[in-house]
């Protein structure tokens, strides 16, 4: 056999094998597309819930103060309990006031005697002047004395009424029903009417008020949205309010808005708002901090996006949008309020776009992805 021919045949075979191996390495395999879950951002009607920090206030507060001078003899109520209107709270030493009443009664008795004597003179002089036994001047003087005596009697009667009223003030009673606070004075303390010494405070706790405020900028924004039709407010009905307590739990009873100030406080730049809540169990106490969630109308064409789909950074908020050709795009957006794990998107998003909600950690802008299914839902509420 020709050795040259054998060597040529082996060389050609080796070369073909080498080229085949090189050709197979030059064609890399494509990695599978990352699968993401999306929702379609369709406009929908949504309640506009606005949240404000607030503070609880008693619906009525009465400061019980001394109306006469004297020494406190007894405290007649238990501190920190509910009292009824008219219930006795304190007893002030009444002896000096009673002496004033007795002296006034004696003065009234003397005034009545003077009136009776003057009336007898007028009756007697009337017959004498008819017989011309006395002059008309004397009769007129008798009539004047009677009128003066009657005026003095009326003045003393008024003084007696004032003295009796002061005596009644010695027993201090509750002007309203409610929760009585601690006593500000003890037995033996001197109280003064001129200084209006504070004795205790009574607060009516059912219902209660919650005071909060809205900034002038927020009010301007709300009015603009109403004018543009993006916000619809209820007409001629009570606006509902819910409360979130300090521990994050929701208060069991809903309240309603009962006061909205029409002027802006120049010191704070805010508008005062107040809501009223039932408080049958005294769960709310004056001074307590709460968060009020106000049902401020309906947004007929709101774009609500699940909270997990929104990426927050120092530069702002953004969403991952799946565009044409299933290419991912980072879209900056402007957020409104967060309600029930869904952000309201006010700018940057058009209706009908596909928003990535699952698989955000595995994608980047400009990357082609595989959409898992459009069956997640077109509605935010069903995509949670």
Coordinates of C-alpha atoms in Angstrom, one line a residue:
X1 CA 0.0 0.0 0.0
X2 CA 1.2 3.5 -0.8
X3 CA 2.1 5.2 2.5
X4 CA 1.7 8.7 1.1
X5 CA -1.9 7.9 0.2
X6 CA -2.6 6.7 3.8
X7 CA -1.1 9.8 5.4
X8 CA -3.1 12.0 3.1
X9 CA -6.3 10.2 4.0
X10 CA -5.7 10.4 7.7
X11 CA -4.8 14.1 7.5
X12 CA -8.0 14.9 5.6
X13 CA -10.1 13.0 8.2
X14 CA -8.5 14.8 11.1
X15 CA -9.0 18.2 9.5
X16 CA -12.6 17.5 8.8
X17 CA -13.1 16.4 12.5
X18 CA -11.4 19.5 13.8
X19 CA -13.4 21.9 11.6
X20 CA -16.6 20.1 12.7
X21 CA -15.7 20.5 16.3
X22 CA -14.9 24.2 15.8
X23 CA -18.2 24.8 14.0
X24 CA -20.2 23.3 16.9
X25 CA -18.5 25.6 19.4
X26 CA -19.1 28.7 17.4
X27 CA -22.9 28.4 17.7
X28 CA -23.9 29.2 21.4
X29 CA -27.3 28.1 22.7
X30 CA -29.8 30.9 23.5
X31 CA -30.8 31.1 27.3
X32 CA -34.5 30.9 28.0
X33 CA -36.4 34.2 28.5
X34 CA -37.1 35.3 32.0
X35 CA -40.8 34.8 32.9
X36 CA -42.6 37.7 34.6
X37 CA -46.1 38.3 35.8
X38 CA -48.0 41.4 34.7
X39 CA -51.2 43.2 35.1
X40 CA -52.9 45.5 32.6
X41 CA -53.3 49.0 34.1
X42 CA -56.9 49.8 33.2
X43 CA -58.7 52.9 34.7
X44 CA -61.3 52.0 37.2
X45 CA -63.5 53.7 39.8
X46 CA -61.9 53.8 43.2
X47 CA -62.7 55.4 46.5
X48 CA -60.5 58.4 47.3
X49 CA -59.3 57.8 50.9
X50 CA -57.2 60.5 52.4
X51 CA -55.3 60.0 55.7
X52 CA -54.6 62.7 58.3
X53 CA -53.0 62.6 61.8
X54 CA -55.5 63.8 64.4
X55 CA -56.1 64.2 68.1
X56 CA -59.1 63.2 70.2
X57 CA -61.1 66.0 72.0
X58 CA -64.0 65.7 74.4
X59 CA -67.2 66.9 72.8
X60 CA -67.9 69.1 75.9
X61 CA -65.5 70.2 78.6
X62 CA -66.6 72.1 81.7
X63 CA -64.1 73.7 84.2
X64 CA -65.8 73.6 87.6
X65 CA -64.7 76.8 89.4
X66 CA -65.5 78.5 92.7
X67 CA -68.2 81.1 92.6
X68 CA -68.1 82.2 96.2
X69 CA -65.3 82.7 98.7
X70 CA -64.8 80.1 101.5
X71 CA -63.1 77.1 102.8
X72 CA -63.6 73.6 101.2
X73 CA -65.2 71.4 103.7
X74 CA -65.7 68.2 101.8
X75 CA -65.2 66.6 98.4
X76 CA -68.5 64.8 97.5
X77 CA -67.6 62.8 94.5
X78 CA -65.1 60.1 93.5
X79 CA -62.3 61.2 91.2
X80 CA -62.2 59.7 87.7
X81 CA -65.8 58.4 87.6
X82 CA -68.8 59.5 85.6
X83 CA -71.1 62.1 87.2
X84 CA -74.6 63.3 86.2
X85 CA -75.6 66.8 85.7
X86 CA -76.5 68.5 89.0
X87 CA -74.5 66.0 91.1
X88 CA -72.9 67.6 94.2
X89 CA -69.1 67.7 93.9
X90 CA -67.8 70.0 96.7
X91 CA -69.1 71.6 99.8
X92 CA -67.8 75.1 100.8
X93 CA -68.3 76.3 104.4
X94 CA -71.7 78.0 104.2
X95 CA -71.8 79.7 107.6
X96 CA -70.7 83.1 106.5
X97 CA -73.1 83.0 103.5
X98 CA -76.0 81.8 105.7
X99 CA -75.3 84.8 108.1
X100 CA -75.6 87.1 105.1
X101 CA -78.9 85.6 104.2
X102 CA -80.2 86.0 107.7
X103 CA -79.1 89.7 107.9
X104 CA -80.8 90.4 104.6
X105 CA -84.0 88.7 105.7
X106 CA -84.0 91.0 108.8
X107 CA -83.5 94.0 106.6
X108 CA -86.4 92.9 104.4
X109 CA -88.7 92.6 107.5
X110 CA -87.8 96.1 108.5
X111 CA -88.4 97.4 105.0
X112 CA -91.8 95.7 104.9
X113 CA -92.7 97.4 108.2
X114 CA -91.7 100.8 106.8
X115 CA -93.9 100.1 103.8
X116 CA -96.9 99.2 106.0
X117 CA -96.5 102.3 108.1
X118 CA -96.2 104.6 105.1
X119 CA -99.3 102.9 103.5
X120 CA -101.3 103.7 106.7
X121 CA -100.3 107.3 106.6
X122 CA -101.4 107.6 103.0
X123 CA -104.8 106.1 103.8
X124 CA -105.3 108.3 106.8
X125 CA -104.1 111.5 105.0
X126 CA -106.4 110.9 102.0
X127 CA -109.5 111.4 104.2
X128 CA -108.0 114.4 106.0
X129 CA -107.1 116.2 102.8
X130 CA -110.6 115.7 101.5
X131 CA -111.9 117.5 104.6
X132 CA -109.1 120.1 104.1
X133 CA -107.8 119.2 107.6
X134 CA -104.3 119.0 106.1
X135 CA -102.7 120.5 103.1
X136 CA -102.2 118.6 99.9
X137 CA -98.5 119.1 100.3
X138 CA -98.5 116.9 103.4
X139 CA -100.5 114.3 101.6
X140 CA -98.1 114.3 98.7
X141 CA -95.2 113.9 101.1
X142 CA -96.9 110.9 102.6
X143 CA -97.3 109.3 99.1
X144 CA -93.6 109.9 98.4
X145 CA -92.6 108.2 101.6
X146 CA -94.7 105.2 100.7
X147 CA -93.1 104.9 97.3
X148 CA -89.7 105.2 98.8
X149 CA -90.4 102.5 101.3
X150 CA -91.7 100.2 98.5
X151 CA -88.5 100.8 96.5
X152 CA -86.4 100.0 99.5
X153 CA -88.4 96.8 100.0
X154 CA -87.8 95.8 96.4
X155 CA -84.1 96.5 96.8
X156 CA -83.7 94.4 99.9
X157 CA -85.7 91.5 98.2
X158 CA -83.1 91.6 95.4
X159 CA -80.3 91.5 98.0
X160 CA -81.9 88.5 99.7
X161 CA -82.2 86.7 96.3
X162 CA -78.5 87.4 95.7
X163 CA -77.5 86.2 99.1
X164 CA -79.6 83.0 98.8
X165 CA -78.0 82.4 95.3
X166 CA -74.5 82.8 96.8
X167 CA -75.5 80.4 99.6
X168 CA -76.5 77.8 96.9
X169 CA -73.1 78.2 95.3
X170 CA -71.6 76.9 98.5
X171 CA -72.6 73.4 97.3
X172 CA -70.8 73.0 94.0
X173 CA -72.6 70.8 91.5
X174 CA -71.7 69.3 88.1
X175 CA -72.8 71.6 85.2
X176 CA -72.8 68.7 82.7
X177 CA -72.8 65.0 82.7
X178 CA -69.4 63.3 82.0
X179 CA -66.2 62.0 83.4
X180 CA -65.0 64.0 86.4
X181 CA -61.3 64.5 86.7
X182 CA -59.1 64.7 89.8
X183 CA -59.8 67.4 92.4
X184 CA -57.6 70.4 92.1
X185 CA -58.2 71.4 95.7
X186 CA -58.4 69.5 99.0
X187 CA -60.4 69.9 102.2
X188 CA -59.3 73.0 104.0
X189 CA -58.3 74.9 100.9
X190 CA -59.4 78.6 100.6
X191 CA -61.1 79.2 97.3
X192 CA -62.0 82.6 95.8
X193 CA -64.8 83.8 93.5
X194 CA -62.7 86.7 92.2
X195 CA -59.8 84.4 91.3
X196 CA -62.2 81.7 89.9
X197 CA -60.4 78.9 91.7
X198 CA -60.4 75.7 89.5
X199 CA -61.9 72.8 91.5
X200 CA -62.1 70.1 88.8
X201 CA -62.8 69.4 85.2
X202 CA -65.6 67.4 83.6
X203 CA -65.3 65.9 80.1
X204 CA -68.2 64.4 78.1
X205 CA -66.6 61.4 76.3
X206 CA -69.5 60.0 74.3
X207 CA -69.4 61.0 71.5
X208 CA -66.0 62.6 71.0
X209 CA -64.4 64.8 68.4
X210 CA -61.2 64.2 66.4
X211 CA -59.5 67.3 65.1
X212 CA -57.2 67.2 62.1
X213 CA -56.1 69.6 59.4
X214 CA -55.4 69.7 55.7
X215 CA -52.7 71.9 54.1
X216 CA -53.7 74.7 51.9
X217 CA -51.7 73.1 49.1
X218 CA -53.7 69.8 49.5
X219 CA -56.9 71.8 49.5
X220 CA -55.9 73.5 46.3
X221 CA -55.1 70.2 44.7
X222 CA -58.4 68.7 45.7
X223 CA -60.3 71.7 44.2
X224 CA -58.3 71.4 41.0
X225 CA -59.1 67.6 40.7
X226 CA -62.8 68.3 41.2
X227 CA -62.7 71.0 38.5
X228 CA -60.9 68.6 36.1
X229 CA -63.4 65.8 36.8
X230 CA -60.8 63.4 38.2
X231 CA -62.4 63.5 41.6
X232 CA -66.1 63.3 42.4
X233 CA -67.3 64.3 45.8
X234 CA -70.6 63.2 47.4
X235 CA -73.3 65.8 47.6
X236 CA -75.5 66.7 50.7
X237 CA -74.5 63.6 52.7
X238 CA -72.3 62.9 55.7
X239 CA -68.7 62.1 54.7
X240 CA -67.5 58.9 56.5
X241 CA -64.3 58.7 58.5
X242 CA -62.5 55.7 59.9
X243 CA -59.9 55.8 62.7
X244 CA -56.5 53.9 63.0
X245 CA -55.3 53.8 66.6
X246 CA -51.8 54.1 67.8
X247 CA -51.2 50.3 67.8
X248 CA -52.2 50.1 64.1
X249 CA -55.6 48.6 64.8
X250 CA -58.8 50.1 63.4
X251 CA -61.3 51.7 65.7
X252 CA -64.6 49.7 65.8
X253 CA -66.9 52.6 65.1
X254 CA -67.0 54.8 62.1
X255 CA -67.6 58.6 62.4
X256 CA -68.5 61.4 60.1
X257 CA -67.2 64.8 59.2
X258 CA -69.1 67.5 61.1
X259 CA -67.0 70.7 60.7
X260 CA -64.8 72.1 57.9
X261 CA -63.4 75.6 58.4
X262 CA -63.7 77.9 55.5
X263 CA -60.6 79.9 56.3
X264 CA -56.9 79.0 56.4
X265 CA -54.9 79.5 59.6
X266 CA -52.2 82.0 58.8
X267 CA -49.9 80.6 61.4
X268 CA -49.9 77.0 60.1
X269 CA -51.2 77.3 56.6
X270 CA -53.8 74.6 57.2
X271 CA -57.6 74.2 57.2
X272 CA -59.2 72.9 60.4
X273 CA -61.4 69.8 60.0
X274 CA -63.3 67.9 62.7
X275 CA -65.1 64.5 62.8
X276 CA -67.4 63.1 65.4
X277 CA -67.2 59.5 66.6
X278 CA -69.3 57.4 69.0
X279 CA -67.4 56.3 72.0
X280 CA -69.7 54.0 74.0
X281 CA -66.8 52.1 75.6
X282 CA -64.6 55.1 76.3
X283 CA -61.9 53.6 74.2
X284 CA -61.0 57.1 72.9
X285 CA -59.7 59.5 75.5
X286 CA -59.0 63.3 75.0
X287 CA -55.5 64.0 73.8
X288 CA -55.0 60.6 72.2
X289 CA -53.2 60.6 68.8
X290 CA -55.0 58.8 65.9
X291 CA -54.9 58.6 62.1
X292 CA -58.2 59.6 60.4
X293 CA -59.0 58.0 57.0
X294 CA -61.5 60.3 55.2
X295 CA -63.7 59.0 52.5
X296 CA -63.1 62.0 50.2
X297 CA -65.2 61.1 47.2
X298 CA -64.6 58.7 44.2
X299 CA -62.0 58.8 41.4
X300 CA -63.9 57.6 38.3
X301 CA -60.7 56.8 36.2
X302 CA -58.1 55.8 38.8
X303 CA -54.9 53.8 37.9
X304 CA -54.2 51.6 40.9
X305 CA -51.0 49.6 40.9
X306 CA -50.1 46.9 43.6
X307 CA -47.5 48.2 46.1
X308 CA -45.1 45.3 45.2
X309 CA -44.9 46.5 41.6
X310 CA -43.6 50.0 42.6
X311 CA -39.9 50.6 42.9
X312 CA -38.9 53.5 45.2
X313 CA -35.6 55.2 45.1
X314 CA -34.2 58.7 46.1
X315 CA -34.9 59.7 42.5
X316 CA -38.6 58.9 42.8
X317 CA -40.9 56.0 42.0
X318 CA -40.8 53.9 38.9
X319 CA -42.5 50.9 37.3
X320 CA -41.3 48.2 34.9
X321 CA -43.5 48.2 31.8
X322 CA -43.5 45.4 29.2
X323 CA -43.7 47.2 25.8
X324 CA -43.7 46.1 22.2
X325 CA -41.7 43.0 21.5
X326 CA -42.0 42.1 25.2
X327 CA -39.1 44.5 25.9
X328 CA -38.9 45.8 29.5
X329 CA -38.9 49.6 30.0
X330 CA -38.3 51.5 33.3
X331 CA -41.0 54.1 33.6
X332 CA -40.8 57.0 36.2
X333 CA -44.2 57.8 37.7
X334 CA -45.8 60.1 40.2
X335 CA -47.7 58.5 43.0
X336 CA -50.7 59.6 44.9
X337 CA -52.1 58.0 48.0
X338 CA -51.5 54.4 49.2
X339 CA -54.7 52.6 50.0
X340 CA -55.0 48.9 50.9
X341 CA -51.6 47.9 49.4
X342 CA -52.2 49.7 46.1
X343 CA -50.6 53.0 44.9
X344 CA -52.6 55.6 43.0
X345 CA -50.5 56.6 39.9
X346 CA -51.3 60.2 39.0
X347 CA -48.7 60.7 36.2
X348 CA -46.5 58.7 33.9
X349 CA -48.8 55.8 33.2
X350 CA -51.3 55.4 30.4
X351 CA -54.3 53.0 30.6
X352 CA -53.8 49.6 29.0
X353 CA -50.1 49.2 29.6
X354 CA -48.6 46.0 31.0
X355 CA -47.0 46.5 34.4
X356 CA -44.6 43.9 35.9
X357 CA -45.7 42.7 39.3
X358 CA -43.8 39.5 39.7
X359 CA -40.2 38.8 38.8
X360 CA -38.8 42.3 39.2
X361 CA -35.6 41.1 40.7
X362 CA -34.7 39.1 37.6
X363 CA -35.1 41.7 34.9
X364 CA -33.5 45.0 33.7
X365 CA -34.5 47.7 31.3
X366 CA -34.1 46.8 27.6
X367 CA -34.4 43.0 28.3
X368 CA -36.8 40.8 26.5
X369 CA -39.0 38.8 28.8
X370 CA -41.7 36.1 28.6
X371 CA -45.1 37.2 30.0
X372 CA -46.3 34.4 32.2
X373 CA -50.0 34.9 31.6
X374 CA -52.5 37.8 31.2
X375 CA -54.8 35.8 33.3
X376 CA -53.5 37.4 36.5
X377 CA -56.1 40.1 36.0
X378 CA -56.7 43.4 34.5
X379 CA -57.8 44.6 38.0
X380 CA -55.5 45.4 40.8
X381 CA -57.8 44.0 43.4
X382 CA -57.6 40.5 41.8
X383 CA -53.8 40.6 41.3
X384 CA -53.0 40.7 45.0

